[in-house]
Each structure stands twice: as structure tokens, then as C-alpha cells.
Amino acid sequence: MTVEPTTRRERQREATYAEIVSTSIALLRDGEDLSLRAVAQRMGMTAPALYRYVASYQELVDLVAYEIDRAATERFRAAADTLPEDDVAGRLCLSATAFRQWAHESPREFGLVFANPIADTSCARREMLTLSSSGHLFTDQMKAIWESNGFPIPAVDDLPPAAREAVLDPLIPAESEGVAEADRGLLWVYMQGWTQLYGIVTLEVFGHMDPRLVESGDLFVDTILRFAPRMGLEHDLDRLEALIRSHLGD
């Protein structure tokens, strides 16, 4: 739960953080390098003054990436909300399509959020992974499909050792406390689904694909439809394809 700042100093501090984020996004959209010095200069601050809010470049990236993801997730959620709550498959497809469209429109913001490397397994930044707003939206939507359709999930004991450890002690943006240990194979499906969505969108956005397929969206659509049966949606593919294609240009 977010606690509203109560004092003048707290309100000023929150306003400064908001300005840091908006200034950083403006630099990205203007095609300029994101740095502490560039942010400070554009805000009319000295670098030491900015350090009182973000002590390092990595802290700046973490702050800005989190806020970009949070704002973009509202767009993905709004796309889903054009459909009824019980159309769980359609809602996930529209959120995924909105994710693709946003990534193409804002490649530098997408890159900051999703293509920013995390140095090693002991890095404290890894905790940020569990906070991703978009990640929680997509995993919640996949869980809604599972609760509706009851698609099969792997038994935890049948997973490879590292995968078993990953689902029992997850480091992904998902509400896992409400998933019984025996059902933690669902988290493996989450990971597989995210790999498919992120992989195809990243290849498109960074130009590692035939531009004709990027323009048509054919490989994106194919990727989604090939994963849909994994979630028990094999009888709904024609409708889902039409739904996705109708929103590719949004």
C-alpha cells in the first residue's frame, strides 16, 4: 500500500523524484544518453544535489525503469478491460498485443526496462524483478486462465532441479503465496509464457528479424497461438487470432 507523503518536505521530495523520472524519460525520447549529469543539467540541479535522491547510475535506472513499467502496465490493463472479465484468454491476448505495440513505439523505454542487464546472482537489483507491474499483470492473467480452464501443469517433482528450485522459491513478478506448493508447476508455465512473449517482441524491436514479418506481425501472432494450447486454448485459436490482428495497429 502506498502511503501519501504528509509533510511539506516529503511532498517536495516526492515531486523531485517525479521530475527525475519525467526528465529521464524525456532524455530517452529525445535520443540522448541517460546519465546523472544529463538529468541534473536538464533539471537545473548540480550533480551533488541530484545524488541526494539517486546515489548512482544504477539507482537512477532502477527508479526510472520501475516507473516506466508501472505506467505502461496501465495501458496493457486498459487493453484487457475492453473485454468482459470472464474472457480470460482474450484479455491476456490484448494485454500481450498492447505490450508489443508499446515496445515498438517506445524502444528506448522498453530497452531500459527489459533489456537492462543484471550483473550477477548476488546483485541486490534482482529483487526488483519481483516488483514488475507488467509481470504481475501477465501472471495474474495466466492464473485466471488456469483457474477457468484447469489446463495441465507439470508436477513439481518432474521438473529439472533448477526449475524445481525456481518455482518453490520464485524470483519472478508473480503472486505465488496463493499457489499451493503442489501447484507450483503453474509458475513454470508463467516462465515459459514470458519467455515466448519477451523473446519475440525483443527480436522485433531490436531489428533481429525480417522487417516484413515485423510489419505484418505474423511471427508475433504465430508465437502467441503456438503457446495458447499450453494453456488449454486450442479450441479458441481462430477467435484469438482475429482478436490479436484487429489490435496490431492500435
Short mmCIF file of C-alpha atoms in Angstrom, two decimals:
data_model
loop_
_atom_site.label_atom_id
_atom_site.label_comp_id
_atom_site.label_asym_id
_atom_site.label_seq_id
_atom_site.Cartn_x
_atom_site.Cartn_y
_atom_site.Cartn_z
CA MET A 1 0.00 0.00 0.00
CA THR A 2 1.28 3.44 -0.92
CA VAL A 3 1.45 5.93 1.94
CA GLU A 4 0.85 9.51 0.90
CA PRO A 5 3.54 11.98 1.99
CA THR A 6 2.28 14.10 4.88
CA THR A 7 4.83 16.85 5.33
CA ARG A 8 5.94 19.65 3.04
CA ARG A 9 9.43 18.18 2.85
CA GLU A 10 8.08 14.75 1.93
CA ARG A 11 5.85 16.25 -0.75
CA GLN A 12 8.77 18.18 -2.20
CA ARG A 13 10.91 15.06 -2.19
CA GLU A 14 8.24 13.04 -3.99
CA ALA A 15 7.83 15.85 -6.52
CA THR A 16 11.57 15.80 -7.17
CA TYR A 17 11.53 12.05 -7.74
CA ALA A 18 8.66 12.53 -10.19
CA GLU A 19 10.64 15.20 -12.01
CA ILE A 20 13.71 12.95 -12.15
CA VAL A 21 11.61 10.26 -13.80
CA SER A 22 9.91 12.60 -16.27
CA THR A 23 13.23 14.23 -17.16
CA SER A 24 14.86 10.85 -17.71
CA ILE A 25 12.02 9.74 -19.98
CA ALA A 26 12.30 12.98 -21.95
CA LEU A 27 16.03 12.33 -22.46
CA LEU A 28 15.28 8.83 -23.74
CA ARG A 29 12.61 10.08 -26.13
CA ASP A 30 14.92 12.82 -27.38
CA GLY A 31 17.52 10.20 -28.25
CA GLU A 32 20.02 11.44 -25.66
CA ASP A 33 22.09 9.35 -23.29
CA LEU A 34 20.64 8.81 -19.86
CA SER A 35 23.11 9.82 -17.16
CA LEU A 36 23.08 11.50 -13.78
CA ARG A 37 24.85 14.52 -15.27
CA ALA A 38 22.34 14.86 -18.12
CA VAL A 39 19.37 14.61 -15.75
CA ALA A 40 20.87 17.15 -13.36
CA GLN A 41 21.63 19.61 -16.15
CA ARG A 42 18.15 19.41 -17.64
CA MET A 43 16.59 19.86 -14.19
CA GLY A 44 18.83 22.80 -13.40
CA MET A 45 20.42 20.98 -10.47
CA THR A 46 24.01 20.32 -9.58
CA ALA A 47 25.18 16.71 -9.66
CA PRO A 48 25.77 16.64 -5.86
CA ALA A 49 22.20 17.83 -5.32
CA LEU A 50 20.87 15.02 -7.51
CA TYR A 51 22.94 12.48 -5.57
CA ARG A 52 20.76 13.16 -2.55
CA TYR A 53 17.96 11.42 -4.45
CA VAL A 54 19.78 8.84 -6.58
CA ALA A 55 23.25 7.89 -5.43
CA SER A 56 24.34 6.05 -8.58
CA TYR A 57 23.53 5.50 -12.22
CA GLN A 58 22.09 2.08 -11.36
CA GLU A 59 19.72 3.61 -8.81
CA LEU A 60 18.59 6.04 -11.49
CA VAL A 61 17.94 3.20 -13.93
CA ASP A 62 16.04 1.21 -11.30
CA LEU A 63 13.84 4.17 -10.39
CA VAL A 64 13.05 5.15 -13.96
CA ALA A 65 12.57 1.59 -15.21
CA TYR A 66 10.12 0.79 -12.42
CA GLU A 67 8.05 3.90 -13.10
CA ILE A 68 8.05 3.34 -16.87
CA ASP A 69 6.87 -0.23 -16.37
CA ARG A 70 4.19 0.85 -13.92
CA ALA A 71 2.79 3.45 -16.31
CA ALA A 72 2.95 1.13 -19.33
CA THR A 73 1.13 -1.59 -17.40
CA GLU A 74 -1.89 0.69 -17.12
CA ARG A 75 -2.03 0.66 -20.91
CA PHE A 76 -1.81 -3.14 -21.01
CA ARG A 77 -4.55 -3.39 -18.37
CA ALA A 78 -6.76 -0.90 -20.22
CA ALA A 79 -6.49 -3.03 -23.36
CA ALA A 80 -7.68 -6.07 -21.39
CA ASP A 81 -10.51 -4.08 -19.84
CA THR A 82 -12.16 -3.62 -23.24
CA LEU A 83 -13.29 -7.25 -22.84
CA PRO A 84 -15.50 -8.82 -20.15
CA GLU A 85 -13.85 -10.20 -17.03
CA ASP A 86 -14.77 -13.76 -17.98
CA ASP A 87 -12.97 -13.59 -21.34
CA VAL A 88 -9.72 -14.53 -19.65
CA ALA A 89 -7.98 -15.70 -22.83
CA GLY A 90 -8.93 -12.63 -24.83
CA ARG A 91 -7.80 -10.32 -22.05
CA LEU A 92 -4.33 -11.88 -21.94
CA CYS A 93 -4.01 -11.67 -25.73
CA LEU A 94 -4.97 -7.99 -25.80
CA SER A 95 -2.54 -7.14 -22.98
CA ALA A 96 0.23 -9.01 -24.81
CA THR A 97 -0.58 -7.17 -28.03
CA ALA A 98 -0.56 -3.83 -26.22
CA PHE A 99 2.83 -4.77 -24.76
CA ARG A 100 4.16 -5.35 -28.28
CA GLN A 101 2.74 -2.10 -29.59
CA TRP A 102 4.19 -0.10 -26.69
CA ALA A 103 7.61 -1.70 -27.15
CA HIS A 104 7.65 -0.72 -30.83
CA GLU A 105 6.54 2.82 -30.07
CA SER A 106 8.99 3.29 -27.19
CA PRO A 107 12.05 1.12 -27.93
CA ARG A 108 14.42 3.00 -25.63
CA GLU A 109 11.99 2.82 -22.72
CA PHE A 110 11.37 -0.86 -23.47
CA GLY A 111 15.12 -1.42 -23.54
CA LEU A 112 15.66 0.35 -20.24
CA VAL A 113 13.02 -1.77 -18.52
CA PHE A 114 13.54 -5.15 -20.14
CA ALA A 115 17.00 -5.20 -21.73
CA ASN A 116 18.99 -3.75 -18.85
CA PRO A 117 21.39 -6.47 -17.67
CA ILE A 118 21.56 -7.68 -14.09
CA ALA A 119 25.16 -8.35 -13.21
CA ASP A 120 25.19 -11.49 -11.07
CA THR A 121 23.06 -13.70 -8.89
CA SER A 122 24.03 -11.86 -5.70
CA CYS A 123 23.09 -8.44 -7.08
CA ALA A 124 20.51 -6.70 -4.90
CA ARG A 125 18.88 -5.38 -8.06
CA ARG A 126 17.48 -8.85 -8.64
CA GLU A 127 14.87 -8.09 -6.02
CA MET A 128 13.46 -5.54 -8.47
CA LEU A 129 12.39 -8.41 -10.71
CA THR A 130 9.67 -9.41 -8.28
CA LEU A 131 8.17 -5.91 -8.33
CA SER A 132 7.49 -5.64 -12.08
CA SER A 133 3.99 -4.28 -12.59
CA SER A 134 3.65 -5.79 -16.06
CA GLY A 135 4.92 -9.13 -14.81
CA HIS A 136 2.25 -9.26 -12.14
CA LEU A 137 -0.44 -8.35 -14.67
CA PHE A 138 0.55 -11.09 -17.11
CA THR A 139 0.99 -13.80 -14.48
CA ASP A 140 -2.34 -12.87 -12.87
CA GLN A 141 -3.97 -13.18 -16.29
CA MET A 142 -2.39 -16.58 -16.87
CA LYS A 143 -3.56 -17.71 -13.45
CA ALA A 144 -7.10 -16.60 -14.33
CA ILE A 145 -6.97 -18.83 -17.42
CA TRP A 146 -5.72 -21.75 -15.31
CA GLU A 147 -8.48 -21.23 -12.74
CA SER A 148 -11.05 -21.06 -15.55
CA ASN A 149 -9.82 -23.88 -17.79
CA GLY A 150 -7.79 -26.04 -15.42
CA PHE A 151 -5.10 -26.66 -18.01
CA PRO A 152 -2.49 -29.26 -17.03
CA ILE A 153 0.63 -28.09 -15.23
CA PRO A 154 3.79 -30.08 -14.60
CA ALA A 155 4.30 -31.81 -11.29
CA VAL A 156 6.97 -30.03 -9.30
CA ASP A 157 8.89 -33.28 -8.77
CA ASP A 158 9.07 -33.81 -12.54
CA LEU A 159 10.85 -30.52 -13.16
CA PRO A 160 14.63 -30.29 -13.58
CA PRO A 161 16.38 -29.46 -10.28
CA ALA A 162 16.99 -25.78 -11.04
CA ALA A 163 13.43 -25.32 -12.30
CA ARG A 164 12.09 -27.04 -9.20
CA GLU A 165 14.07 -24.65 -7.01
CA ALA A 166 12.88 -21.69 -9.08
CA VAL A 167 9.19 -22.46 -8.64
CA LEU A 168 9.46 -23.32 -4.95
CA ASP A 169 11.49 -20.19 -4.18
CA PRO A 170 10.41 -17.93 -7.06
CA LEU A 171 12.20 -14.82 -8.22
CA ILE A 172 9.59 -13.66 -10.69
CA PRO A 173 6.93 -10.95 -10.64
CA ALA A 174 4.02 -13.15 -9.62
CA GLU A 175 1.74 -13.62 -6.65
CA SER A 176 2.99 -17.01 -5.58
CA GLU A 177 1.92 -17.17 -1.94
CA GLY A 178 -1.61 -18.10 -3.03
CA VAL A 179 -0.40 -21.01 -5.18
CA ALA A 180 -0.17 -24.29 -3.27
CA GLU A 181 3.22 -25.99 -3.35
CA ALA A 182 1.72 -28.90 -5.28
CA ASP A 183 0.55 -26.44 -7.96
CA ARG A 184 3.82 -24.56 -8.30
CA GLY A 185 4.26 -26.06 -11.75
CA LEU A 186 2.00 -23.17 -12.76
CA LEU A 187 4.93 -20.83 -12.18
CA TRP A 188 6.94 -22.85 -14.70
CA VAL A 189 4.19 -22.13 -17.24
CA TYR A 190 4.43 -18.44 -16.32
CA MET A 191 8.15 -18.50 -17.06
CA GLN A 192 7.63 -20.31 -20.37
CA GLY A 193 4.95 -17.86 -21.45
CA TRP A 194 7.04 -14.81 -20.57
CA THR A 195 9.99 -16.24 -22.47
CA GLN A 196 7.84 -16.58 -25.59
CA LEU A 197 6.34 -13.09 -25.36
CA TYR A 198 9.52 -11.27 -24.39
CA GLY A 199 11.61 -13.17 -26.89
CA ILE A 200 9.52 -12.40 -29.97
CA VAL A 201 8.98 -8.75 -29.03
CA THR A 202 12.67 -8.18 -28.31
CA LEU A 203 13.71 -9.68 -31.66
CA GLU A 204 11.21 -7.43 -33.42
CA VAL A 205 12.04 -4.23 -31.57
CA PHE A 206 15.80 -4.51 -31.98
CA GLY A 207 15.62 -5.46 -35.64
CA HIS A 208 16.76 -9.08 -35.46
CA MET A 209 14.02 -10.22 -37.81
CA ASP A 210 12.85 -9.87 -41.39
CA PRO A 211 11.18 -6.43 -41.41
CA ARG A 212 8.27 -7.82 -43.42
CA LEU A 213 7.42 -10.11 -40.51
CA VAL A 214 7.70 -7.20 -38.08
CA GLU A 215 5.36 -5.09 -40.18
CA SER A 216 2.79 -7.86 -40.60
CA GLY A 217 3.07 -9.15 -37.05
CA ASP A 218 2.80 -12.67 -38.45
CA LEU A 219 5.54 -14.21 -36.32
CA PHE A 220 4.21 -12.48 -33.18
CA VAL A 221 0.74 -13.88 -33.85
CA ASP A 222 2.18 -17.33 -34.57
CA THR A 223 4.18 -17.26 -31.32
CA ILE A 224 1.11 -16.44 -29.25
CA LEU A 225 -1.06 -19.04 -30.97
CA ARG A 226 1.58 -21.77 -30.60
CA PHE A 227 1.69 -21.16 -26.86
CA ALA A 228 -2.09 -20.89 -26.42
CA PRO A 229 -2.67 -24.68 -26.41
CA ARG A 230 -0.25 -24.88 -23.48
CA MET A 231 -2.99 -23.02 -21.59
CA GLY A 232 -5.81 -25.21 -22.85
CA LEU A 233 -6.94 -22.73 -25.51
CA GLU A 234 -6.58 -24.92 -28.60
CA HIS A 235 -10.29 -24.63 -29.39
CA ASP A 236 -10.23 -20.82 -29.33
CA LEU A 237 -7.36 -20.12 -31.72
CA ASP A 238 -9.36 -18.65 -34.61
CA ARG A 239 -11.09 -16.13 -32.37
CA LEU A 240 -7.89 -15.21 -30.58
CA GLU A 241 -6.02 -14.69 -33.85
CA ALA A 242 -8.74 -12.38 -35.14
CA LEU A 243 -8.72 -10.50 -31.85
CA ILE A 244 -4.94 -10.02 -31.87
CA ARG A 245 -4.81 -8.96 -35.51
CA SER A 246 -7.61 -6.46 -35.01
CA HIS A 247 -5.44 -4.68 -32.43
CA LEU A 248 -1.99 -4.90 -34.01
CA GLY A 249 -2.26 -1.35 -35.30
CA ASP A 250 -3.61 0.21 -32.10
#
